[in-house]
Amino acid sequence: MKRRLFSMVVVFMIIALLALTGCSNTKSAGNDSDVTITYWQYTFPAKVTEIKSLIKKFEAENPHIKVVAQDFPYDQYNQKVSAAMHAGKGPDILNLYYGWLPQYVKQGYLQPIPQDFMSTADIEKKYIPMIQASKIDDQYYTLPIAVRSLALFWNKELFKKAGLDPDTPPKTWDELIAYAKKLTIRKDNGKLEQEGFAWDVNGQGYHAFEEVLLRQWGIEPFSEDGKEVQWNSDPAGLDAFTYWINMNKKDKIGEPNFLTDYNTAFKAGKAGMIIDGSFDIAAIKEAAKFNWGVATLPVKAEGGLEANFGSFWTNGIAKGVKGERLKAAEKFLDFLTSEETQTDWLKNVGELPASASFANDDSINNDPIYGPFVQGLQHAHATFFVDEAKERDSMSAQIDKILLNNEPIDKTFESLVKEQQQIRDDYFNNQ
């Protein structure tokens, strides 16, 4: 009897010990564990510096989470992501252009924002309406820190030298062309020495045509469901395209590759005006050693329709991230999209806060540099790209036919619209 009683006590002690051990393991795998997550973005100096600073702050507040950030050149970024994701070695959080989202989702790189982290209704309540362009099949896969719009930068010193009022930027496109002609300087052999307006396709010119000029000429660029390209739905579409192309071809107020690109020419003091995004404010502040100003985009005629292009880079959690890494990724995403981070981001990167709560912030709205971008946001449209890279390449290649091969503007326009439509058809037919 005593031997049996002794055996029962031993078994009980072993069970109790195992139970205690089990409790200890659970605790170790939970809050007290160190978790490392990775964050990828493309190499944009102001953002890279800001993310490093934010990570330092986040890790101080969350000593058990380590964030490893990596950045890659813009033109290699999508290839890096693709190779890493297919090899199962991708990051936990990706920063991506909102126009790439349909392809990222199609390739299975991202998981939807967990509803218990932030519901669809809460996302739409938190952010300005423009970010709804990133909603796919009624789900959000990413959350932005900031948004962008376009504005006109002008060099006040070049204005003064050309006999223009340095404090009065053009209000209409006709005025812009007239001012730009006065600002443009060419050598005797015709080579450009200073451009009046940095006309471009690969920078913001593409968006300015698609979302600003077309709308101001009375064309809704795409059908409401994004399936149809409507640029040629009315002869006014060709008129807008011809007007835009002739800034280069006929008026000769700027060239796409002058001093490499449009914003390099402006920062060097060799371009009278450019259209650029708020994301370039910090770089222009640092590089442009002259007096410059920012204004809202011109309109077709005074009092006419204002239009703008809105865009944003956004952050998503990679598909397959789960458990403690998912919790850590959510915590970092929550930190990145907080109002405090958005304020910091505006100050150090120059992009505008994405939260709707900033809409009535007079310190931003009345700022002489940020103010025109905020006003632009009120009229901004974020294009629903189905394949941003293909759509941009198509536009660039067709414009080259006109500028380099002297092909007719009207026939090239029709060819361009067909190509753009085909890209959309390919996407929607393979949904």
PDB file of C-alpha atoms in Angstrom, residues 25-148:
ATOM      1  CA  ASN A  25       7.747  27.859 -22.471  1.00  0.00           C
ATOM      2  CA  THR A  26       4.548  29.750 -23.309  1.00  0.00           C
ATOM      3  CA  LYS A  27       5.834  32.801 -21.486  1.00  0.00           C
ATOM      4  CA  SER A  28       9.156  32.613 -23.317  1.00  0.00           C
ATOM      5  CA  ALA A  29       7.452  32.462 -26.703  1.00  0.00           C
ATOM      6  CA  GLY A  30       5.187  35.388 -25.848  1.00  0.00           C
ATOM      7  CA  ASN A  31       5.837  38.943 -24.679  1.00  0.00           C
ATOM      8  CA  ASP A  32       9.317  38.277 -23.332  1.00  0.00           C
ATOM      9  CA  SER A  33      10.693  36.943 -26.640  1.00  0.00           C
ATOM     10  CA  ASP A  34      12.801  39.002 -29.009  1.00  0.00           C
ATOM     11  CA  VAL A  35      11.342  39.187 -32.505  1.00  0.00           C
ATOM     12  CA  THR A  36      13.134  40.463 -35.602  1.00  0.00           C
ATOM     13  CA  ILE A  37      11.152  41.777 -38.564  1.00  0.00           C
ATOM     14  CA  THR A  38      12.388  43.160 -41.870  1.00  0.00           C
ATOM     15  CA  TYR A  39      11.222  46.293 -43.735  1.00  0.00           C
ATOM     16  CA  TRP A  40      11.978  46.978 -47.422  1.00  0.00           C
ATOM     17  CA  GLN A  41      11.720  50.219 -49.334  1.00  0.00           C
ATOM     18  CA  TYR A  42      13.293  51.759 -52.417  1.00  0.00           C
ATOM     19  CA  THR A  43      16.241  54.118 -52.062  1.00  0.00           C
ATOM     20  CA  PHE A  44      14.881  57.628 -51.633  1.00  0.00           C
ATOM     21  CA  PRO A  45      17.449  59.400 -49.408  1.00  0.00           C
ATOM     22  CA  ALA A  46      15.022  61.467 -47.312  1.00  0.00           C
ATOM     23  CA  LYS A  47      12.852  58.409 -46.632  1.00  0.00           C
ATOM     24  CA  VAL A  48      15.778  56.106 -45.882  1.00  0.00           C
ATOM     25  CA  THR A  49      17.080  58.581 -43.284  1.00  0.00           C
ATOM     26  CA  GLU A  50      13.624  59.065 -41.788  1.00  0.00           C
ATOM     27  CA  ILE A  51      12.907  55.327 -41.522  1.00  0.00           C
ATOM     28  CA  LYS A  52      16.224  54.765 -39.721  1.00  0.00           C
ATOM     29  CA  SER A  53      15.310  57.462 -37.214  1.00  0.00           C
ATOM     30  CA  LEU A  54      11.790  56.063 -36.748  1.00  0.00           C
ATOM     31  CA  ILE A  55      13.083  52.523 -36.227  1.00  0.00           C
ATOM     32  CA  LYS A  56      15.408  53.750 -33.490  1.00  0.00           C
ATOM     33  CA  LYS A  57      12.461  55.375 -31.746  1.00  0.00           C
ATOM     34  CA  PHE A  58      10.212  52.323 -32.232  1.00  0.00           C
ATOM     35  CA  GLU A  59      12.828  49.920 -30.878  1.00  0.00           C
ATOM     36  CA  ALA A  60      13.323  52.111 -27.794  1.00  0.00           C
ATOM     37  CA  GLU A  61       9.580  51.881 -27.130  1.00  0.00           C
ATOM     38  CA  ASN A  62       9.474  48.164 -27.990  1.00  0.00           C
ATOM     39  CA  PRO A  63      12.744  46.649 -26.719  1.00  0.00           C
ATOM     40  CA  HIS A  64      11.725  43.093 -27.691  1.00  0.00           C
ATOM     41  CA  ILE A  65      11.181  43.951 -31.391  1.00  0.00           C
ATOM     42  CA  LYS A  66      14.100  44.560 -33.737  1.00  0.00           C
ATOM     43  CA  VAL A  67      13.417  46.054 -37.186  1.00  0.00           C
ATOM     44  CA  VAL A  68      15.967  45.523 -39.953  1.00  0.00           C
ATOM     45  CA  ALA A  69      15.486  47.971 -42.844  1.00  0.00           C
ATOM     46  CA  GLN A  70      16.855  47.494 -46.336  1.00  0.00           C
ATOM     47  CA  ASP A  71      16.535  49.705 -49.396  1.00  0.00           C
ATOM     48  CA  PHE A  72      17.147  49.089 -53.093  1.00  0.00           C
ATOM     49  CA  PRO A  73      17.416  51.353 -56.162  1.00  0.00           C
ATOM     50  CA  TYR A  74      14.040  52.283 -57.642  1.00  0.00           C
ATOM     51  CA  ASP A  75      14.652  50.577 -60.995  1.00  0.00           C
ATOM     52  CA  GLN A  76      15.614  47.287 -59.276  1.00  0.00           C
ATOM     53  CA  TYR A  77      13.057  47.288 -56.490  1.00  0.00           C
ATOM     54  CA  ASN A  78      10.242  45.277 -58.072  1.00  0.00           C
ATOM     55  CA  GLN A  79      12.704  42.667 -59.372  1.00  0.00           C
ATOM     56  CA  LYS A  80      14.242  42.324 -55.897  1.00  0.00           C
ATOM     57  CA  VAL A  81      10.821  41.883 -54.321  1.00  0.00           C
ATOM     58  CA  SER A  82       9.744  39.353 -56.947  1.00  0.00           C
ATOM     59  CA  ALA A  83      12.899  37.242 -56.633  1.00  0.00           C
ATOM     60  CA  ALA A  84      12.842  37.305 -52.836  1.00  0.00           C
ATOM     61  CA  MET A  85       9.144  36.484 -52.519  1.00  0.00           C
ATOM     62  CA  HIS A  86       9.386  33.537 -54.909  1.00  0.00           C
ATOM     63  CA  ALA A  87      12.431  32.250 -53.011  1.00  0.00           C
ATOM     64  CA  GLY A  88      10.597  32.557 -49.692  1.00  0.00           C
ATOM     65  CA  LYS A  89      13.099  35.147 -48.487  1.00  0.00           C
ATOM     66  CA  GLY A  90      11.016  38.300 -48.718  1.00  0.00           C
ATOM     67  CA  PRO A  91      10.620  40.981 -46.052  1.00  0.00           C
ATOM     68  CA  ASP A  92       7.882  41.080 -43.417  1.00  0.00           C
ATOM     69  CA  ILE A  93       6.734  44.582 -44.400  1.00  0.00           C
ATOM     70  CA  LEU A  94       7.034  46.107 -47.878  1.00  0.00           C
ATOM     71  CA  ASN A  95       6.814  49.737 -48.868  1.00  0.00           C
ATOM     72  CA  LEU A  96       5.390  50.035 -52.380  1.00  0.00           C
ATOM     73  CA  TYR A  97       3.852  52.526 -54.802  1.00  0.00           C
ATOM     74  CA  TYR A  98       0.063  52.282 -54.687  1.00  0.00           C
ATOM     75  CA  GLY A  99       0.031  51.816 -58.486  1.00  0.00           C
ATOM     76  CA  TRP A 100       1.861  48.511 -58.079  1.00  0.00           C
ATOM     77  CA  LEU A 101      -0.741  47.067 -55.701  1.00  0.00           C
ATOM     78  CA  PRO A 102      -2.876  45.135 -58.241  1.00  0.00           C
ATOM     79  CA  GLN A 103       0.231  43.281 -59.452  1.00  0.00           C
ATOM     80  CA  TYR A 104       1.532  42.642 -55.909  1.00  0.00           C
ATOM     81  CA  VAL A 105      -1.840  41.242 -54.859  1.00  0.00           C
ATOM     82  CA  LYS A 106      -2.131  39.182 -58.052  1.00  0.00           C
ATOM     83  CA  GLN A 107       1.311  37.687 -57.414  1.00  0.00           C
ATOM     84  CA  GLY A 108       0.349  36.832 -53.834  1.00  0.00           C
ATOM     85  CA  TYR A 109       3.001  38.969 -52.156  1.00  0.00           C
ATOM     86  CA  LEU A 110       0.674  40.614 -49.621  1.00  0.00           C
ATOM     87  CA  GLN A 111      -1.941  39.614 -47.088  1.00  0.00           C
ATOM     88  CA  PRO A 112      -5.020  41.775 -46.464  1.00  0.00           C
ATOM     89  CA  ILE A 113      -4.821  44.129 -43.499  1.00  0.00           C
ATOM     90  CA  PRO A 114      -6.190  41.951 -40.655  1.00  0.00           C
ATOM     91  CA  GLN A 115      -9.675  43.117 -39.699  1.00  0.00           C
ATOM     92  CA  ASP A 116      -8.904  42.702 -35.991  1.00  0.00           C
ATOM     93  CA  PHE A 117      -5.937  45.052 -36.480  1.00  0.00           C
ATOM     94  CA  MET A 118      -7.822  47.713 -38.473  1.00  0.00           C
ATOM     95  CA  SER A 119     -11.195  47.119 -40.110  1.00  0.00           C
ATOM     96  CA  THR A 120     -12.106  48.400 -43.582  1.00  0.00           C
ATOM     97  CA  ALA A 121     -14.525  50.875 -41.994  1.00  0.00           C
ATOM     98  CA  ASP A 122     -11.846  52.148 -39.600  1.00  0.00           C
ATOM     99  CA  ILE A 123      -9.349  52.573 -42.475  1.00  0.00           C
ATOM    100  CA  GLU A 124     -11.836  54.680 -44.439  1.00  0.00           C
ATOM    101  CA  LYS A 125     -12.635  56.722 -41.339  1.00  0.00           C
ATOM    102  CA  LYS A 126      -8.956  57.332 -40.539  1.00  0.00           C
ATOM    103  CA  TYR A 127      -7.690  58.299 -44.004  1.00  0.00           C
ATOM    104  CA  ILE A 128      -8.613  60.895 -46.642  1.00  0.00           C
ATOM    105  CA  PRO A 129     -10.836  59.456 -49.444  1.00  0.00           C
ATOM    106  CA  MET A 130      -7.992  59.383 -51.993  1.00  0.00           C
ATOM    107  CA  ILE A 131      -6.512  56.206 -50.493  1.00  0.00           C
ATOM    108  CA  GLN A 132      -9.633  54.274 -51.544  1.00  0.00           C
ATOM    109  CA  ALA A 133      -7.864  53.919 -54.909  1.00  0.00           C
ATOM    110  CA  SER A 134      -5.854  51.169 -53.183  1.00  0.00           C
ATOM    111  CA  LYS A 135      -8.926  49.096 -52.290  1.00  0.00           C
ATOM    112  CA  ILE A 136      -9.010  45.805 -54.195  1.00  0.00           C
ATOM    113  CA  ASP A 137     -12.022  43.476 -54.075  1.00  0.00           C
ATOM    114  CA  ASP A 138     -13.348  45.385 -51.042  1.00  0.00           C
ATOM    115  CA  GLN A 139     -10.136  44.813 -49.102  1.00  0.00           C
ATOM    116  CA  TYR A 140      -7.158  46.933 -48.139  1.00  0.00           C
ATOM    117  CA  TYR A 141      -3.723  45.354 -48.292  1.00  0.00           C
ATOM    118  CA  THR A 142      -1.660  48.353 -47.277  1.00  0.00           C
ATOM    119  CA  LEU A 143      -1.681  51.535 -45.190  1.00  0.00           C
ATOM    120  CA  PRO A 144       0.110  54.783 -46.131  1.00  0.00           C
ATOM    121  CA  ILE A 145       1.940  57.245 -43.921  1.00  0.00           C
ATOM    122  CA  ALA A 146       1.588  60.166 -46.279  1.00  0.00           C
ATOM    123  CA  VAL A 147       0.099  61.283 -49.594  1.00  0.00           C
ATOM    124  CA  ARG A 148       1.315  63.481 -52.429  1.00  0.00           C
TER     125      ARG A 148
END
